[in-house]
mmCIF file of C-alpha atoms in Angstrom:
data_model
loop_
_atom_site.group_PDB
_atom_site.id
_atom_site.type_symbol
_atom_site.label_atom_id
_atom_site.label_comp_id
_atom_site.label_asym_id
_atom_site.label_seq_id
_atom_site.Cartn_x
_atom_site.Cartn_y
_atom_site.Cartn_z
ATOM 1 C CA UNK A 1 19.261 83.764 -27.247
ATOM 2 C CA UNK A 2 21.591 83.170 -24.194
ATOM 3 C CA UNK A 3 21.627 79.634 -22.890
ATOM 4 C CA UNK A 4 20.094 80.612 -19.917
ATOM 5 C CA UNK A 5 17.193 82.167 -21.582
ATOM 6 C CA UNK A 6 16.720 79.039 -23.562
ATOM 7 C CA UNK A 7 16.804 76.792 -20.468
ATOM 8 C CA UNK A 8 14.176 79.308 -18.885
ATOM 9 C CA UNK A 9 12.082 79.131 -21.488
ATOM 10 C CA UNK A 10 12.239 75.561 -22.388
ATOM 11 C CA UNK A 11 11.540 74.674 -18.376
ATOM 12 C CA UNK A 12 8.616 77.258 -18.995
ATOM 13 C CA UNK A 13 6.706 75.505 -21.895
ATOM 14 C CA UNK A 14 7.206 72.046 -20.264
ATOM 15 C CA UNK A 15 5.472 73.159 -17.188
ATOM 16 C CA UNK A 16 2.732 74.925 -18.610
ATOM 17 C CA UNK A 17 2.126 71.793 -20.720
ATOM 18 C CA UNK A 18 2.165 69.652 -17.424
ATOM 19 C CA UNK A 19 -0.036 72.162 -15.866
ATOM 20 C CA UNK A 20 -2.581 72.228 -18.676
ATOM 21 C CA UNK A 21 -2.180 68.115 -18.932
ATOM 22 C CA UNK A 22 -2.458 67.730 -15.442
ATOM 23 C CA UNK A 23 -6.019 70.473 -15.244
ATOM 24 C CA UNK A 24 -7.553 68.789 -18.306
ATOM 25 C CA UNK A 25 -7.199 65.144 -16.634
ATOM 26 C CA UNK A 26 -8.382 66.661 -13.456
ATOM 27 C CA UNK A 27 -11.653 67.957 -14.901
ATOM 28 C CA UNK A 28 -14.987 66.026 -14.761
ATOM 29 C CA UNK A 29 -16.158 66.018 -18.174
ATOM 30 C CA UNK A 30 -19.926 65.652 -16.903
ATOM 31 C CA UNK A 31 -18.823 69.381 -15.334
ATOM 32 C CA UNK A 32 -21.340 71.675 -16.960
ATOM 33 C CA UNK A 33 -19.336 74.134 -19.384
ATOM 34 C CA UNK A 34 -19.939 76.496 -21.757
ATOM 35 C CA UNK A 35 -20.483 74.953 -25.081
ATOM 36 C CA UNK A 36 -17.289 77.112 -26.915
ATOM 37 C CA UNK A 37 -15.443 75.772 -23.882
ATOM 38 C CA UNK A 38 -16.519 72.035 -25.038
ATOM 39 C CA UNK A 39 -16.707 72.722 -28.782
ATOM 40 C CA UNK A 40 -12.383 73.628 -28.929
ATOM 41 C CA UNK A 41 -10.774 72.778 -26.013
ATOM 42 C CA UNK A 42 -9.820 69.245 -25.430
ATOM 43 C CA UNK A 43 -6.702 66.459 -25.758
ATOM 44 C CA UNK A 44 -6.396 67.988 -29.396
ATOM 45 C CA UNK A 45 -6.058 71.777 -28.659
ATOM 46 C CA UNK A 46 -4.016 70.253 -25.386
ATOM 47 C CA UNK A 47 -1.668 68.866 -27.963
ATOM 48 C CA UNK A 48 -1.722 71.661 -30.323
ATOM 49 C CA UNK A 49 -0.791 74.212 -28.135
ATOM 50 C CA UNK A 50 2.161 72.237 -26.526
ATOM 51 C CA UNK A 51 2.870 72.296 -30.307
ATOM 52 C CA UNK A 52 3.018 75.646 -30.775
ATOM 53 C CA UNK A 53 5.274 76.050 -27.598
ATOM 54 C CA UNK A 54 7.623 73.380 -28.936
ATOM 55 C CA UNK A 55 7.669 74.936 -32.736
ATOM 56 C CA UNK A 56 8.247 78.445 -30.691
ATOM 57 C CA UNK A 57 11.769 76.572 -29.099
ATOM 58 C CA UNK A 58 13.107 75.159 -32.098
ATOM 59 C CA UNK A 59 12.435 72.216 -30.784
ATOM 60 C CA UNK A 60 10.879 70.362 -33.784
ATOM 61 C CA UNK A 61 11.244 66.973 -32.943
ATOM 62 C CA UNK A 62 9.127 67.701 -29.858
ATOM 63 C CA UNK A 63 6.445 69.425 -31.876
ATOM 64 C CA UNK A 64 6.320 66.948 -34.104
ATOM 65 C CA UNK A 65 5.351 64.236 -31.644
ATOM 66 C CA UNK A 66 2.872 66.734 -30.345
ATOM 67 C CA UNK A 67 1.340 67.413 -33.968
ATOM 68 C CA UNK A 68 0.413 63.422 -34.311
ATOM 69 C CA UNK A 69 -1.144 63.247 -31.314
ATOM 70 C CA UNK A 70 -3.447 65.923 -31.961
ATOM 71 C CA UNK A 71 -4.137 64.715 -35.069
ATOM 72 C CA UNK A 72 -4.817 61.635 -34.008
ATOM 73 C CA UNK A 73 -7.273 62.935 -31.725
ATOM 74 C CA UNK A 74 -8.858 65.743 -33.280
ATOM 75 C CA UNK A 75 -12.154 65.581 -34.170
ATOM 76 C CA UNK A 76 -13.401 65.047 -38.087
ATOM 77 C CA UNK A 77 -15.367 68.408 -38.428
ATOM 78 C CA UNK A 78 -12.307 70.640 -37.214
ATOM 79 C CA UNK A 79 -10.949 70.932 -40.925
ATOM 80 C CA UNK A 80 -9.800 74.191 -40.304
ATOM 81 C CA UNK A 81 -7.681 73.272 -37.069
ATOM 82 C CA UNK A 82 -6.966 69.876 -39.160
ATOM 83 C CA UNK A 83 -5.049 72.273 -41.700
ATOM 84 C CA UNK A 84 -3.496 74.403 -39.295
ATOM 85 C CA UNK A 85 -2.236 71.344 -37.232
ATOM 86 C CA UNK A 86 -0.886 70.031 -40.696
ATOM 87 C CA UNK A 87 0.769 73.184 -41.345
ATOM 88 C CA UNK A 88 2.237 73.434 -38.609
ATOM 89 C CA UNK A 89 3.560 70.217 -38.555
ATOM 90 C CA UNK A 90 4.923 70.326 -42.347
ATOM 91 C CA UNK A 91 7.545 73.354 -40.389
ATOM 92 C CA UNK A 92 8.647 70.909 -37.855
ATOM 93 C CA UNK A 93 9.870 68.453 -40.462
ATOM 94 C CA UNK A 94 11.082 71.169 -42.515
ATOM 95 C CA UNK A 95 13.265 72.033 -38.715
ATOM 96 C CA UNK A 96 14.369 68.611 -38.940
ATOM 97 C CA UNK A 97 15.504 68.665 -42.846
ATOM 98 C CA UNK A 98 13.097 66.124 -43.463
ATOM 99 C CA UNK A 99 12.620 68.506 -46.802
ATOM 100 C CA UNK A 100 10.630 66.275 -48.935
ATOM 101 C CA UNK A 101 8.485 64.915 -46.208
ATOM 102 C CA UNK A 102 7.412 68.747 -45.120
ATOM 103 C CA UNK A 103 6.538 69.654 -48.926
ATOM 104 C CA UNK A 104 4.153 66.535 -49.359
ATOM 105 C CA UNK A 105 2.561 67.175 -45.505
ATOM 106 C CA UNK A 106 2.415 70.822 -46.947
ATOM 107 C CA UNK A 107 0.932 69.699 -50.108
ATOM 108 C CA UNK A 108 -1.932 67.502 -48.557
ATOM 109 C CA UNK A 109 -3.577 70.687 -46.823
ATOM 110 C CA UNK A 110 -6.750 70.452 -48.841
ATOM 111 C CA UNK A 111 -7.024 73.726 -51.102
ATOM 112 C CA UNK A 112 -10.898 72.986 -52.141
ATOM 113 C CA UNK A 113 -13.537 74.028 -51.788
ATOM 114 C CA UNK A 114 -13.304 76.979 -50.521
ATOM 115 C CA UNK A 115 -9.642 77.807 -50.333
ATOM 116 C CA UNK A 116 -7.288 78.113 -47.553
ATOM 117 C CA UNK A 117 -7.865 80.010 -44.996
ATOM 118 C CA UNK A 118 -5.661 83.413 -44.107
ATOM 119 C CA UNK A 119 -4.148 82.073 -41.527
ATOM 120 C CA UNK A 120 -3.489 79.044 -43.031
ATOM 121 C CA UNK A 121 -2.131 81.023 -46.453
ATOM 122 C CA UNK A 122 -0.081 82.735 -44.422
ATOM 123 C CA UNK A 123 1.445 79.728 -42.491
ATOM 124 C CA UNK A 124 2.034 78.001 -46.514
ATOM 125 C CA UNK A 125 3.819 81.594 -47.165
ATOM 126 C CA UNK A 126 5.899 81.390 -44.221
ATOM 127 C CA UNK A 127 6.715 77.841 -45.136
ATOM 128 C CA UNK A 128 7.562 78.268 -48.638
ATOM 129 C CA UNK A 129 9.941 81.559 -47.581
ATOM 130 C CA UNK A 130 11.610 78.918 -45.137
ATOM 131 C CA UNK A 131 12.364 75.850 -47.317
ATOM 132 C CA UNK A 132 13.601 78.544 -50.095
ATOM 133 C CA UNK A 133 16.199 79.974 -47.613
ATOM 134 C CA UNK A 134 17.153 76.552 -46.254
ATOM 135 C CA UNK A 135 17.403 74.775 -49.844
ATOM 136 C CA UNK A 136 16.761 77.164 -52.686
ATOM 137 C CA UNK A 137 17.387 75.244 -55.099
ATOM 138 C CA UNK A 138 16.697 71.693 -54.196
ATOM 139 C CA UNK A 139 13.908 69.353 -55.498
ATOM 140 C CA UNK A 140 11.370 69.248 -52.828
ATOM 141 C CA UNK A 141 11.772 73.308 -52.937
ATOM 142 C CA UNK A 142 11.460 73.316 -56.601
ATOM 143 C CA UNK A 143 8.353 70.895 -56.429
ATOM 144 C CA UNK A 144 6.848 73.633 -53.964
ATOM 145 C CA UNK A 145 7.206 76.541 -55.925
ATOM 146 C CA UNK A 146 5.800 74.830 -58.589
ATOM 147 C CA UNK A 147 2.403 73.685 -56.435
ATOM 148 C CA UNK A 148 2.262 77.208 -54.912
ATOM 149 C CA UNK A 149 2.561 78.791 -58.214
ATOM 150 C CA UNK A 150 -0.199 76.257 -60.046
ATOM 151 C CA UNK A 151 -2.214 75.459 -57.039
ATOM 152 C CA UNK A 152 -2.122 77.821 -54.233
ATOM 153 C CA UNK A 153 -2.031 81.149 -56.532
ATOM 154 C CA UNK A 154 -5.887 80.476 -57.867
ATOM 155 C CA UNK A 155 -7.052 80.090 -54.798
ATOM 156 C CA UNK A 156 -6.029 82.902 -52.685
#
């Protein structure tokens, strides 16, 4: 990507992020709303998206910061965004080669009861692929092969 490009879109994520910060501490919450307005989008989602944006750049440190705050604000009954969130910040310590840290955050996505999730399975895939190419034979990539071949395998 030319450095100009990456400047561009770096400036472009931080605005929208300010944009969407600044419209979400702008709205009245008494506003009346439609309830799947109310039921996903709030400080959480806020934060998860800016994730997304910042896991898009590269820039994992960024996304990482991002990914506790959401957590730290997201609601107990959004297990399913809970896991994503998780997964997503297991790749930005992986970006960091914080490679035994990003296997255990992988590793706590809870597999039971009912499994994970597609999109979720295909975020663990995506993460397993990674940590093989950056350390293929290391320890925490070992460990991970090992939990995706005993753990993940019966449940997908």
């Amino acid at each position: 990507m030319p450095r100009s490009w990456g400047r561009l879109a770096i400036t472009a994520v931080r605005q929208a992020v300010a944009h969407a910060e600044d419209a979400l501490v702008r709205s009245e919450p008494s506003d009346e709303r439609p309830l799947w307005l109310n039921a996903f989008y709030d400080q959480a989602e806020l934060e998860n998206l800016a994730l997304a944006g910042y896991l898009a750049l590269g820039d994992y440190e960024v996304a990482e910061g991002h990914t506790h705050r959401s957590l730290a604000v997201l609601r107990p009954g959004m297990r399913r965004t809970r896991s994503i969130t998780t997964a997503r910040l297991a790749k930005a310590q992986l970006g960091q080669g914080d490679l035994e840290e990003a296997v255990a955050t992988a590793m706590s996505i809870p597999i039971e009861p009912t499994g994970v999730h597609p999109r979720i399975n295909s975020m663990l895939q995506d993460f397993g692929s990674t940590l093989r190419i950056a350390a293929p034979s290391s320890d925490p990539a070992n460990a991970w092969n090992q939990y995706a071949h005993d753990s993940l395998r019966k449940h997908l």
